[in-house]
Each structure stands twice: as structure tokens, then as C-alpha cells.
Coordinates of C-alpha atoms and ligand atoms in Angstrom, one line a residue:
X1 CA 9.5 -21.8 18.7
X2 CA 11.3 -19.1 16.8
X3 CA 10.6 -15.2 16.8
X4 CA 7.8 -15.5 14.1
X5 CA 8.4 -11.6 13.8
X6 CA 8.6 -10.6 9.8
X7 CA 10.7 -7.6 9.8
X8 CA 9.0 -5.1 7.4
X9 CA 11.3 -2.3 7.3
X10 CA 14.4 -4.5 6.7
X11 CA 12.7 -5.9 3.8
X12 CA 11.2 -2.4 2.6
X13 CA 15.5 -1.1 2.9
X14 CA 15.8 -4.1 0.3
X15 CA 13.0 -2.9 -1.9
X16 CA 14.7 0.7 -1.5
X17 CA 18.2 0.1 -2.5
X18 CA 17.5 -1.8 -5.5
X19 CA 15.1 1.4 -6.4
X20 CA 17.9 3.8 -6.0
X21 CA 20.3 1.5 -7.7
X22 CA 17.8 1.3 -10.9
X23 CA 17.3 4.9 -10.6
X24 CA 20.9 5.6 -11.0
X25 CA 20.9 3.2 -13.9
X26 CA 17.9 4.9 -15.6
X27 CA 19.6 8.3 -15.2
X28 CA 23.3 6.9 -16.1
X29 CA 21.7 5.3 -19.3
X30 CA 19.1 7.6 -20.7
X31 CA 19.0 10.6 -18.6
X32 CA 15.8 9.8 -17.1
X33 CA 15.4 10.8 -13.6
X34 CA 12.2 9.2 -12.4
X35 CA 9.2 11.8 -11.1
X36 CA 6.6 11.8 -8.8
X37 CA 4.5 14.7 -8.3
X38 CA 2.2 14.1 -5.0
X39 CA -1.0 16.7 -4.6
X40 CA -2.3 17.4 -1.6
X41 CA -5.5 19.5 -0.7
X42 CA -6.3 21.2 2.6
X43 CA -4.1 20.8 5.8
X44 CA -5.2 17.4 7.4
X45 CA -2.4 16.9 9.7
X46 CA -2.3 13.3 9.5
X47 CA -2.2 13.3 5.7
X48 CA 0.7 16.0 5.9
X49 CA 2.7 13.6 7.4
X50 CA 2.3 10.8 5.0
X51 CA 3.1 13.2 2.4
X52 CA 6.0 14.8 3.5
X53 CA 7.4 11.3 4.1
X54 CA 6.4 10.4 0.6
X55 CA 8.4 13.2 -0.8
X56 CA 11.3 12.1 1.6
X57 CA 11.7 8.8 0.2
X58 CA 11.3 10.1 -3.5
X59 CA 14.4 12.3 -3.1
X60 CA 16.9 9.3 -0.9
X61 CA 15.8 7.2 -4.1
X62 CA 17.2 10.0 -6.5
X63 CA 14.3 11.2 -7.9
X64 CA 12.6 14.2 -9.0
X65 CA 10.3 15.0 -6.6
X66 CA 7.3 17.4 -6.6
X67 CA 4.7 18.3 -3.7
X68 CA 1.7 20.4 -4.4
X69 CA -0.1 21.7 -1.7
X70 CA -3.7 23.3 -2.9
X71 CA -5.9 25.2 0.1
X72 CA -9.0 23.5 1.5
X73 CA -11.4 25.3 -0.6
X74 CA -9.7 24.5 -4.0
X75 CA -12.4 23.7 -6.8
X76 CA -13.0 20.1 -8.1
X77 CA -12.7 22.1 -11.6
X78 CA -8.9 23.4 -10.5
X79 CA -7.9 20.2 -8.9
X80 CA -8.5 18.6 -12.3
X81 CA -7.2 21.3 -14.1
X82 CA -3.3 20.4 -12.1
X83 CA -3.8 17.0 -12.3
X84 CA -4.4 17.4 -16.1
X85 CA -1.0 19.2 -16.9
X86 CA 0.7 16.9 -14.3
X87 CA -0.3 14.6 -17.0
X88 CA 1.5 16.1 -20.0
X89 CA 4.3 17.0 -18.1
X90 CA 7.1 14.3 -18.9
X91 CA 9.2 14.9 -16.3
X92 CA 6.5 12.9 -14.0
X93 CA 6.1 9.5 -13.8
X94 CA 4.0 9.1 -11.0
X95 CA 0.9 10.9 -9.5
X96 CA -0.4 10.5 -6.8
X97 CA -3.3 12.6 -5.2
X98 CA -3.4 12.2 -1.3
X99 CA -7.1 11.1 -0.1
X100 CA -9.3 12.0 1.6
X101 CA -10.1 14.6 -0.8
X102 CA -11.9 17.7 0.8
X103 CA -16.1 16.9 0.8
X104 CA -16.8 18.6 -2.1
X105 CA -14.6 17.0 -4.2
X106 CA -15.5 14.4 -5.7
X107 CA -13.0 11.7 -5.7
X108 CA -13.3 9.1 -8.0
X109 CA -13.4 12.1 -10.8
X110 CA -10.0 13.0 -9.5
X111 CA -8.5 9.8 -9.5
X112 CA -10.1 8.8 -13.3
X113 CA -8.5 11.7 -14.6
X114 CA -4.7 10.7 -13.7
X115 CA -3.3 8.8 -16.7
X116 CA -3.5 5.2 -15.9
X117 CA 0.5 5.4 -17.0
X118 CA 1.4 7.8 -13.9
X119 CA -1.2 6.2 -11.8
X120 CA 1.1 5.0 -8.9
X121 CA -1.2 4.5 -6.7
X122 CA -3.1 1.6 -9.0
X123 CA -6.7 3.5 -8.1
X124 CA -7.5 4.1 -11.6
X125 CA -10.2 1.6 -13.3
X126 CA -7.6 0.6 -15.8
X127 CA -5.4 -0.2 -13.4
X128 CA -8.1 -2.4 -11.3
X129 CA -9.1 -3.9 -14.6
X130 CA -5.9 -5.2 -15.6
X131 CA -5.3 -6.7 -11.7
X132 CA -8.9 -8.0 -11.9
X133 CA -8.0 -9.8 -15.5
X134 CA -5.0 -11.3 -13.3
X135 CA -2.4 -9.1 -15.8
X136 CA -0.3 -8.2 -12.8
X137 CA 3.0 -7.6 -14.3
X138 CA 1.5 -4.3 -16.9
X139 CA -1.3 -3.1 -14.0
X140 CA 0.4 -0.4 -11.7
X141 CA -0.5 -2.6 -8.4
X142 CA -1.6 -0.6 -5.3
X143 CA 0.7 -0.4 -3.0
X144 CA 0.3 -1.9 0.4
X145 CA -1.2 -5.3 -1.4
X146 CA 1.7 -5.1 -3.5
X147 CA 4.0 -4.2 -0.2
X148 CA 1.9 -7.5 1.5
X149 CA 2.9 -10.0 -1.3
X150 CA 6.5 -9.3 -1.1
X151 CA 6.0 -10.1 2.4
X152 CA 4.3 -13.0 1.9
X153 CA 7.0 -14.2 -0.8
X154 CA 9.5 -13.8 2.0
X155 CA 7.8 -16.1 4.2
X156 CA 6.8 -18.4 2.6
X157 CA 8.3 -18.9 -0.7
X158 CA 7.6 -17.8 -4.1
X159 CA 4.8 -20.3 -4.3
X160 CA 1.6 -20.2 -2.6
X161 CA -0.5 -22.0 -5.0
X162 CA -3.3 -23.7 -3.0
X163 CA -3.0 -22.1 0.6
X164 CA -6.2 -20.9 1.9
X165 CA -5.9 -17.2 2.3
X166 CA -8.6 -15.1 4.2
X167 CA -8.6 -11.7 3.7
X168 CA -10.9 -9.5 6.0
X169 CA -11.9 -6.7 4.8
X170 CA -12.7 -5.5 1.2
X171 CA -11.7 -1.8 0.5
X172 CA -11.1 -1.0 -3.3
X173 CA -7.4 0.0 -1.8
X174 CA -6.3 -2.8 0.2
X175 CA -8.9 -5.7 0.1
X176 CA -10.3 -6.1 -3.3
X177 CA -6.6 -5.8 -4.8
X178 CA -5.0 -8.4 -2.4
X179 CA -7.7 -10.8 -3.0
X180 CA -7.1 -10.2 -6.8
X181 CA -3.3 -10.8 -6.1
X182 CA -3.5 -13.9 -3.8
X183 CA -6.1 -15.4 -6.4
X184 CA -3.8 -14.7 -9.2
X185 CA -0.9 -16.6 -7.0
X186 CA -3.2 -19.5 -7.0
X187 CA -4.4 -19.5 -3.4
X188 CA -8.3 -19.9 -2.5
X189 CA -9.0 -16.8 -1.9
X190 CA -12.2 -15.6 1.0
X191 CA -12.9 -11.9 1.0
X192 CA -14.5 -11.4 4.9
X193 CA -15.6 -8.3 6.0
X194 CA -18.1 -6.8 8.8
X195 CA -21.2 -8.7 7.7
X196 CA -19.6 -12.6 7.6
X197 CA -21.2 -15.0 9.3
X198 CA -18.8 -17.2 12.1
X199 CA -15.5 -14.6 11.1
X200 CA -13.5 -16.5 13.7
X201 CA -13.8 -19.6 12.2
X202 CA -13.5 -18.8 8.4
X203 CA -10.2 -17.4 9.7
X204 CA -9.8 -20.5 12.0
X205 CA -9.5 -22.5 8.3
X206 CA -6.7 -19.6 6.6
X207 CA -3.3 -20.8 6.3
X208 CA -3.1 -17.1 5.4
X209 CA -5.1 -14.2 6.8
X210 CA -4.6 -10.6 5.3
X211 CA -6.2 -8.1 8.2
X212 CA -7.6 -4.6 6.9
X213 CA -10.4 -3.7 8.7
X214 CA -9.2 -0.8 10.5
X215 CA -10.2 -1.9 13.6
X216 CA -8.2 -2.1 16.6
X217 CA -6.7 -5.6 17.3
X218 CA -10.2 -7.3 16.0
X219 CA -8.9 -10.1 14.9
X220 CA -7.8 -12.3 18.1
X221 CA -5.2 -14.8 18.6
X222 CA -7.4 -18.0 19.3
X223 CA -8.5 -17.0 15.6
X224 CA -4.9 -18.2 14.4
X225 CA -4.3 -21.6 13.0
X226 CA -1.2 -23.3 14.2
X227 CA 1.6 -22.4 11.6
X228 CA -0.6 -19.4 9.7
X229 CA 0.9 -16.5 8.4
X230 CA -0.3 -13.4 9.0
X231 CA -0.3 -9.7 7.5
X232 CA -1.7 -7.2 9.3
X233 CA -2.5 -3.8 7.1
X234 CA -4.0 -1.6 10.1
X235 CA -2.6 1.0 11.4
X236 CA -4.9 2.2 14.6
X237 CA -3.7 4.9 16.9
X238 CA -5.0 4.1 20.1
X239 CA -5.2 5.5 24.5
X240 CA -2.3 3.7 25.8
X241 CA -3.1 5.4 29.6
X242 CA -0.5 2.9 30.6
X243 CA 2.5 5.1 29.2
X244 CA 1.5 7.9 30.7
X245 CA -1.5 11.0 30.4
X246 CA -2.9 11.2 26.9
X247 CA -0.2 9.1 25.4
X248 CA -1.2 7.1 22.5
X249 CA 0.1 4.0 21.0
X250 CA 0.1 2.2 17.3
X251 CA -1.5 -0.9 17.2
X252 CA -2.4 -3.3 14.4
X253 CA -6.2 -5.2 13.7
X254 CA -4.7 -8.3 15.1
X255 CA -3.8 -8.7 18.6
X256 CA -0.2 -9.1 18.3
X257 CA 1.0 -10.8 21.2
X258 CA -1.3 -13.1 21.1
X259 CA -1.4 -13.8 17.5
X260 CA 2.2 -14.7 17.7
X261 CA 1.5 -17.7 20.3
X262 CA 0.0 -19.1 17.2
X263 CA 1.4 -18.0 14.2
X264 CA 4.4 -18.8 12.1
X265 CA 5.0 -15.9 10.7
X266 CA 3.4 -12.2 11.4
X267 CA 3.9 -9.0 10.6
X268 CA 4.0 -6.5 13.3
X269 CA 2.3 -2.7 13.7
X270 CA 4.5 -0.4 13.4
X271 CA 7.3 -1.6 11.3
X272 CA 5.5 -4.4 9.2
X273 CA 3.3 -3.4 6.0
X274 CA 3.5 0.1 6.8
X275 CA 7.3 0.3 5.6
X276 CA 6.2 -1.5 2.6
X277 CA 3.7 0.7 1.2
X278 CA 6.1 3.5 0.6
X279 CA 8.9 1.6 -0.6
X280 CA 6.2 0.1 -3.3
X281 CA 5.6 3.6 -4.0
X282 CA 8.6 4.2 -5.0
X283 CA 8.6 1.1 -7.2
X284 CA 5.4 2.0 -9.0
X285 CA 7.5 5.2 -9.7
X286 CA 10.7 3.8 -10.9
X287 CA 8.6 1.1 -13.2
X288 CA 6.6 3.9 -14.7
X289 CA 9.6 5.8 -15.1
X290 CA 11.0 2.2 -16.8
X291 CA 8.3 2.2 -19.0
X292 CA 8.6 6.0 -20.8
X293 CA 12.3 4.9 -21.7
X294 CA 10.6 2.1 -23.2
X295 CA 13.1 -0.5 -20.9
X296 CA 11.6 -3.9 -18.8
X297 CA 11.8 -2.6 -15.9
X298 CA 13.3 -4.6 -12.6
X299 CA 10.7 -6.8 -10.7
X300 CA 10.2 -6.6 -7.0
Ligands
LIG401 N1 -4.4 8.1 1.9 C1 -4.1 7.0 2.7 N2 -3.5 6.0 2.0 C2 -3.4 6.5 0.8 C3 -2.8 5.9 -0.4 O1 -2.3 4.8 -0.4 N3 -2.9 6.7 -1.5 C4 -3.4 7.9 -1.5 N4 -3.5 8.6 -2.7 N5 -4.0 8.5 -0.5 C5 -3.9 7.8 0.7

């Protein structure tokens, strides 16, 4: 059988050059340069990373590209204060505010005060709603479900109208939206999670499962159709004794190696969705940025 391997970085390069190539279009035509401003509050080292790699990609795209970092102890009353004149700042197109949010900030005030025209990351309710209604094309989409249906696409073709797709797990950032995307691609959607009854065999029936559980390799191979296609979302860092004293290792929610005895088509962890999610957010940004000129902008 063939390496069922879906390459996630080489497809997120695609998704990347035709960004940086629209970018230079935007700023060759109108003098636009697409912005993202990304806010980040207290020193989590994990979310430090993701950041600075945020920023990173911004600037190899060609864009304006703006990090605030606020100490631990900013006020919920300050944090929406910056996000507010991020707002009326035109020079940013996309804002992003890194979660977790410190505990006594209150999160979902945060992310309904972005402008549901900068909100890149397709958490604000205006955002969901339009998804929801199945308007995909004017909702900013998150961005690993978005990231996931390009994968999908590439797999399997543009259209998936009546596969089975199960999708375990159903967090407002990766679940609910992917359902919302699948569904509005015409597959039978399931949402699974933590309390379904028989979860290996509801996946047993998925000609596509979507994985976000955040659980290490939960989902196991004998769980795999013959000829399914899977995503995995999770990112788990785990004790990998094996490679040596404390050394750690990424792993996906579905066991990999096994998963690919029976699959057609998976996506591995790292260098599957993970790629993706970025390279979406620089999408969001660009399209945004597409928007203010008041141009269609490019489809991914
Ligand atoms: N923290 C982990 N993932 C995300 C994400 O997609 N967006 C934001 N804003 N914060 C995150």
C-alpha cells in the first residue's frame, strides 16, 4: 500500500507563497500592507513560542507585523482598553489575543471586544454565527478547522458530499467549527467527545475522523476503517524515556503507526495540522486585509 502520509508542511508552504504573492499584490496595487497585531499577556513559555512564531511568519509573508507583550498582572479594564485602539488602528487587519488569558481575565470579554473584521482567529460570536449559518466564505474561519479542510480537500477531492465524518471532540476552537465546516461540505457530520457511548465504533462507521481531544494517542488504530482518512489536531508532548533521561516527544491523539496500517490517508504529529494553523493565520490576515481595500480576496 502506499505511504498514506499527508504532508502538512508542504501543503502549508503552498498556502504561504500564494499569501506572500497576494501580499505583494495588495501592496503593489493599493499600498496596503496587511497587519496583524498579536497580544500576549504574562510569560507562559509555551504560549511565547507560538507567538513569536506567529510574528515570524507575519514578516516572511511581507506584512506588518506587531507583538504586544502586557505583564501578568495587566487589568481586564487595560487589556480592553489595547485591544480597543488596536481596533481603530487601520494599519491592522488582524488581532489576535494569545489564550490562555491570565485567571482573572475574563476571556470571552476579551475576545467580544475585537472587531469581528480583525478577528483572525474566528472566536468572535459573529464570526461563529456566520459559520454556524453555513456562510463560510464572509465568516473569518478558525484556523486549524480551516487548516484541516484544506487538508482534507487534498486528499480527497474538492467534494466530500455524503462521507461520514466523525469528529471527536467539541471545543468552540477546533470541534464545533470543523463540524460546522464538514456539515456545510455536505458530509454527515457526528460530534463525539468524552461522554459517547461505544467511541470506537461510532469511529469504526467514519470514512473521516477529525481527532481533538487532546489526549495522547486515544484514538487507536483498530478504530480505523479500511480506506478512512484521518486528521489529527493534537499536539501532546509526552516522556519518551526511550530517547534518553527527561527527553520528551510530540505525539498526536491517534496512534500513528498504527492508524496508518488502516488508513488511506493521515496526517502526522508534528508536521501535519500544526503547519496549517499558522499558514491559515496568515490567510485570515491577508483576506481581512483584502477586504479594507474593498477587493475579493484569493481563496485557499
Ligand atoms: N492558544 C492556543 N491556540 C490558540 C489559537 O488558535 N488562538 C489564540 N488566540 N490562542 C491560542
Amino acid at each position: 500500500m502506499s505511504d498514506p502520509k499527508i504532508d502538512g508542511k508542504a501543503v502549508a508552504d503552498e498556502v504561504m507563497a500564494n499569501v506572500k504573492r497576494s501580499a505583494d499584490l495588495l501592496i503593489a496595487e493599493t499600498g496596503i500592507t496587511p497587519g496583524l497585531a498579536v497580544i500576549i499577556v504574562g510569560e507562559d513559555p509555551a504560549s511565547q513560542v507560538y507567538v513569536a512564531s506567529k510574528g515570524k511568519r507575519a514578516k516572511e509573508c511581507g506584512f506588518h507585523s506587531v507583538q504586544h507583550t502586557l505583564p501578568a498582572q495587566t487589568s481586564e479594564e487595560d487589556l480592553l482598553d489595547h485591544v480597543c485602539a488596536l481596533n481603530d488602528d487601520a494599519s491592522i487587519h488582524g488581532i489576535l489575543v494569545q489564550l490562555p488569558l491570565p485567571a482573572h481575565i475574563d476571556e470571552n470579554r476579551v475576545i467580544q471586544i475585537i472587531s469581528p473584521a480583525k478577528d483572525v482567529d474566528g472566536f468572535h460570536l459573529t464570526n461563529v454565527g456566520m459559520l454556524t449559518v453555513g456562510d463560510v466564505s464572509n465568516a473569518f474561519v478558525p484556523c486549524t478547522p480551516a487548516g484541516s479542510m484544506i487538508l482534507l480537500r487534498r486528499a480527497l477531492g474538492d467534494d466530500l458530499s455524503g462521507r461520514n465524518a466523525v469528529v471527536v471532540g467539541r471545543s468552540n476552537i477546533v470541534g464545533k467549527p470543523m463540524a460546522s465546516l464538514l456539515l456545510a461540505a455536505n458530509c454527515t457530520v457526528t460530534i463525539a467527545h468524552s461522554r459517547t457511548k461505544d467511541l470506537a465504533d461510532v469511529v469504526r462507521g467514519a470514512d473521516i475522523v477529525v481527532a481533538a481531544v487532546g489526549r495522547p494517542e486515544m484514538v487507536k488504530g483498530d478504530w480505523i476503517a479500511p480506506g478512512a482518512t484521518v486528521i489529527d489536531v493534537g499536539i501532546n508532548r509526552i516522556d519518551a524515556p526511550e530517547r534518553g533521561e527527561g527527553k520528551t516527544r510530540l505525539v498526536g491523539d491517534v496512534d500513528y503507526n498504527e492508524a496508518a496500517q488502516h488508513a488511506a490517508h493521515i496526517t502526522p504529529v508534528p508536521g501535519g495540522v500544526g503547519p496549517m494553523t499558522i499558514a491559515l493565520l496568515m490567510a485570515n490576515t491577508l483576506t481581512s486585509a483584502y477586504r479594507s481595500a474593498g477587493r475579493e480576496p484569493p481563496q485557499f
